[in-house]
Amino acid sequence: MSEPAPDPRPAFVLIRPQMGENIGAAARSMLNFGLEHMRVTAPRDGWPNERAVALASGAGRLLDDAMICDTTEAAVADCTFVFATTARNRDLTKPVFTPEAAMAEARKRGARGEKVAVLFGPERTGLENDDIVLANAIVSVPTNPDFASLNLAQCVLLMGYEWRRSDDMPPAMEVELAGTDWATHAEMDALSVHFEERLDQAGFFWPDARAPAMKLHLRNLWSRLPLTRADVQIFHGMMRQMVRWKDRG
């Protein structure tokens, strides 16, 4: 019987968090994006923490399973690659990743069987040099330089989002068709012909010398419009109704 594949998901390590509410919110953010390996070092208000449970809102099992450590060294002892999230380099020469690139790298390493961790600093001070020196690389979020500090749970949410995107990135934009399909070229051509016929009857294409160019521009307009079959039927109906109204006059 073959052994199960190693879990590629990184561990999110909260270093000396000060508020239970932020630990709970971080757990909720992690589970939102399918991350379940939480580690916590030296939480200021002790452990377990009722405020963390209250803010976890359904993600309490992450808190139940969280690895509680005394030091950063202990929290990353079994890891092969560690990222440190920080807005400042602190004079340490290290590769600096964007969140997107960091999580793509984490996924590649995890797929190879490596254990990856991401460090998040305490709310008041962020990570100290003694923490950052243990990391292989830094993750820097391109925030406003005049107000760069992120809330702990916000930073966890951002990194979790990028982790999820690195796996199955959804399209940047998509259109949900409500009970219809996109119009075919034949249907668009029939609509164009209908408009040309009715506009011709109305005397729109004048003077005669300009008619070919006007019709060409009109057809080009239709080709730029992403119309559905329902849209095409509405346009046909509009033209038919306009003709009926004209005939009644």
XYZ file of C-alpha atoms in Angstrom:
249
model
C 0.000 0.000 0.000
C 1.497 3.323 -1.076
C 1.941 6.124 1.416
C -0.289 9.188 1.078
C 1.205 12.164 -0.760
C 2.691 14.807 1.527
C 0.455 17.773 2.302
C 1.776 20.690 0.196
C 0.033 23.368 2.240
C 2.295 25.728 4.186
C 2.108 26.281 7.920
C 1.106 29.784 8.980
C 3.049 30.725 12.100
C 1.788 33.526 14.338
C 4.757 34.848 16.276
C 3.954 36.167 19.774
C 0.411 37.312 18.898
C -1.024 39.773 21.375
C -4.778 39.540 20.900
C -6.872 36.389 20.939
C -9.308 38.056 18.552
C -6.603 38.282 15.886
C -5.665 34.626 16.338
C -9.295 33.622 15.852
C -9.724 35.886 12.839
C -6.513 34.484 11.365
C -7.834 30.932 11.777
C -11.032 31.879 9.994
C -9.068 33.512 7.166
C -6.896 30.424 6.791
C -9.838 28.054 6.527
C -11.498 30.365 3.980
C -8.678 29.457 1.620
C -8.149 25.817 2.569
C -5.186 26.264 4.917
C -5.281 24.278 8.136
C -1.750 24.203 9.583
C -1.609 26.922 12.227
C 1.295 27.345 14.613
C 1.386 29.879 17.438
C 4.416 30.925 19.444
C 4.174 32.432 22.906
C 0.684 33.987 22.713
C 0.622 36.935 25.109
C -2.677 36.035 26.774
C -1.985 32.323 27.120
C -3.606 29.291 25.550
C -6.344 28.218 25.031
C -7.926 31.590 24.459
C -11.691 32.141 24.612
C -11.539 35.292 22.494
C -9.735 33.405 19.764
C -12.459 30.756 19.750
C -15.192 33.402 19.576
C -13.631 35.110 16.539
C -12.779 31.880 14.729
C -16.475 31.530 13.819
C -16.538 27.939 12.603
C -12.781 27.507 12.253
C -12.321 26.419 15.843
C -10.782 23.103 14.841
C -7.746 24.967 13.523
C -7.265 26.346 17.013
C -7.757 22.897 18.539
C -5.109 21.432 16.230
C -2.710 24.378 16.351
C 0.901 23.682 17.293
C 1.798 25.847 20.290
C 5.498 26.643 20.626
C 7.648 28.682 22.955
C 10.008 30.053 20.320
C 10.201 30.809 16.614
C 13.018 28.279 16.297
C 10.771 25.517 17.629
C 7.912 26.546 15.339
C 9.977 26.139 12.173
C 12.319 23.348 13.255
C 10.806 20.793 10.839
C 10.506 23.197 7.897
C 12.756 23.311 4.860
C 11.817 26.789 3.650
C 10.510 29.745 5.640
C 9.016 33.052 4.499
C 8.875 36.072 6.815
C 6.179 38.682 6.209
C 7.520 42.109 7.011
C 7.229 45.647 5.715
C 10.853 46.358 6.598
C 14.039 44.583 5.581
C 15.775 45.316 8.894
C 19.194 45.394 7.149
C 19.191 41.661 6.450
C 20.082 40.607 2.903
C 17.433 38.172 1.709
C 15.347 37.521 -1.403
C 12.145 39.565 -1.323
C 8.966 38.080 -2.801
C 5.588 39.601 -3.512
C 2.731 37.678 -1.844
C 1.723 36.213 -5.214
C 5.234 35.012 -6.044
C 5.791 33.712 -2.516
C 2.735 31.508 -2.527
C 3.529 30.222 -6.024
C 6.975 29.286 -4.728
C 5.436 27.699 -1.628
C 3.184 25.563 -3.797
C 6.089 24.373 -5.946
C 8.148 23.462 -2.897
C 5.198 21.797 -1.194
C 4.559 19.703 -4.290
C 8.141 18.445 -4.001
C 7.500 17.315 -0.459
C 9.092 20.265 1.307
C 7.591 21.773 4.443
C 7.070 25.495 4.058
C 6.194 27.997 6.775
C 5.109 31.640 6.671
C 5.879 33.838 9.675
C 3.568 36.629 10.824
C 4.751 39.056 13.479
C 2.996 40.419 16.563
C 0.531 43.236 16.129
C 2.498 46.026 17.786
C 6.026 45.544 16.477
C 5.977 43.002 13.669
C 8.748 40.462 13.296
C 12.057 41.159 14.978
C 15.463 40.545 13.412
C 15.857 37.420 15.535
C 12.760 36.022 13.808
C 13.570 37.215 10.293
C 17.085 35.782 10.398
C 15.533 32.310 10.551
C 13.686 32.855 7.289
C 14.966 31.980 3.837
C 13.100 34.831 2.179
C 10.963 37.875 2.903
C 7.435 38.591 1.727
C 6.724 42.279 1.270
C 3.241 43.583 0.549
C 3.236 46.692 -1.696
C 1.304 48.883 0.718
C 1.199 52.647 1.158
C 4.735 53.522 2.344
C 3.269 56.144 4.671
C 1.001 53.554 6.310
C 2.510 50.141 5.626
C 1.476 48.143 8.687
C -1.203 45.492 8.161
C -3.402 43.975 10.833
C -2.311 40.410 11.612
C -5.536 38.809 10.396
C -5.497 40.985 7.262
C -2.020 39.793 6.380
C -3.020 36.157 6.931
C -6.077 36.695 4.723
C -3.964 38.213 1.954
C -1.446 35.369 1.982
C -4.218 32.782 2.109
C -5.884 34.376 -0.888
C -2.659 34.254 -2.885
C -2.175 30.614 -1.905
C -5.600 29.771 -3.257
C -4.998 31.719 -6.460
C -1.738 29.866 -7.092
C -3.666 26.586 -7.300
C -6.734 27.306 -9.354
C -6.713 30.884 -10.480
C -10.210 31.925 -11.536
C -10.647 34.030 -14.656
C -10.214 37.735 -14.063
C -13.676 38.318 -15.492
C -16.443 36.077 -16.693
C -20.034 36.520 -17.829
C -22.778 34.316 -16.442
C -25.348 33.747 -19.153
C -28.855 33.930 -17.721
C -30.734 31.224 -19.599
C -29.274 32.043 -23.023
C -26.197 31.553 -25.195
C -23.919 33.817 -27.149
C -25.312 34.809 -30.539
C -23.774 33.067 -33.529
C -22.277 34.897 -36.489
C -25.289 33.894 -38.588
C -27.675 35.391 -36.026
C -25.618 38.575 -35.841
C -25.573 38.778 -39.633
C -29.376 38.426 -39.780
C -29.705 41.211 -37.208
C -27.394 43.428 -39.226
C -29.421 42.810 -42.382
C -32.666 43.570 -40.524
C -31.304 46.896 -39.284
C -29.950 47.836 -42.691
C -33.296 47.101 -44.354
C -35.305 49.123 -41.836
C -32.830 52.012 -41.750
C -32.779 52.032 -45.529
C -36.589 52.316 -45.557
C -36.321 55.198 -43.094
C -33.871 57.055 -45.332
C -31.020 56.793 -42.872
C -28.344 55.935 -45.444
C -28.020 59.376 -47.070
C -26.490 60.598 -49.226
C -26.335 57.532 -51.457
C -22.609 57.884 -52.009
C -21.972 57.362 -48.300
C -24.309 54.397 -47.879
C -21.677 51.646 -48.370
C -19.325 53.198 -45.812
C -22.174 53.727 -43.311
C -23.291 50.116 -43.672
C -19.690 48.938 -43.205
C -19.369 50.939 -39.997
C -22.708 49.590 -38.775
C -21.607 45.997 -39.383
C -18.339 46.703 -37.611
C -20.334 48.048 -34.659
C -22.319 44.803 -34.428
C -19.135 42.743 -34.548
C -17.780 44.581 -31.493
C -20.870 43.914 -29.382
C -20.859 40.669 -27.342
C -24.577 39.977 -27.794
C -26.503 36.946 -26.604
C -29.329 35.309 -28.526
C -31.778 36.980 -26.144
C -30.193 40.365 -26.927
C -30.551 39.727 -30.666
C -34.228 38.855 -30.287
C -34.835 42.086 -28.355
C -33.239 44.141 -31.139
C -35.330 42.343 -33.770
C -38.455 43.012 -31.705
C -37.564 46.685 -31.336
C -37.227 47.098 -35.105
C -40.476 45.264 -35.831
C -42.356 47.383 -33.308
C -40.918 50.609 -34.735
C -42.157 49.613 -38.209
C -45.632 48.840 -36.853
C -45.733 52.199 -35.094
C -44.699 53.981 -38.310
C -47.385 52.159 -40.312
C -50.040 53.155 -37.773
C -49.080 56.779 -38.239
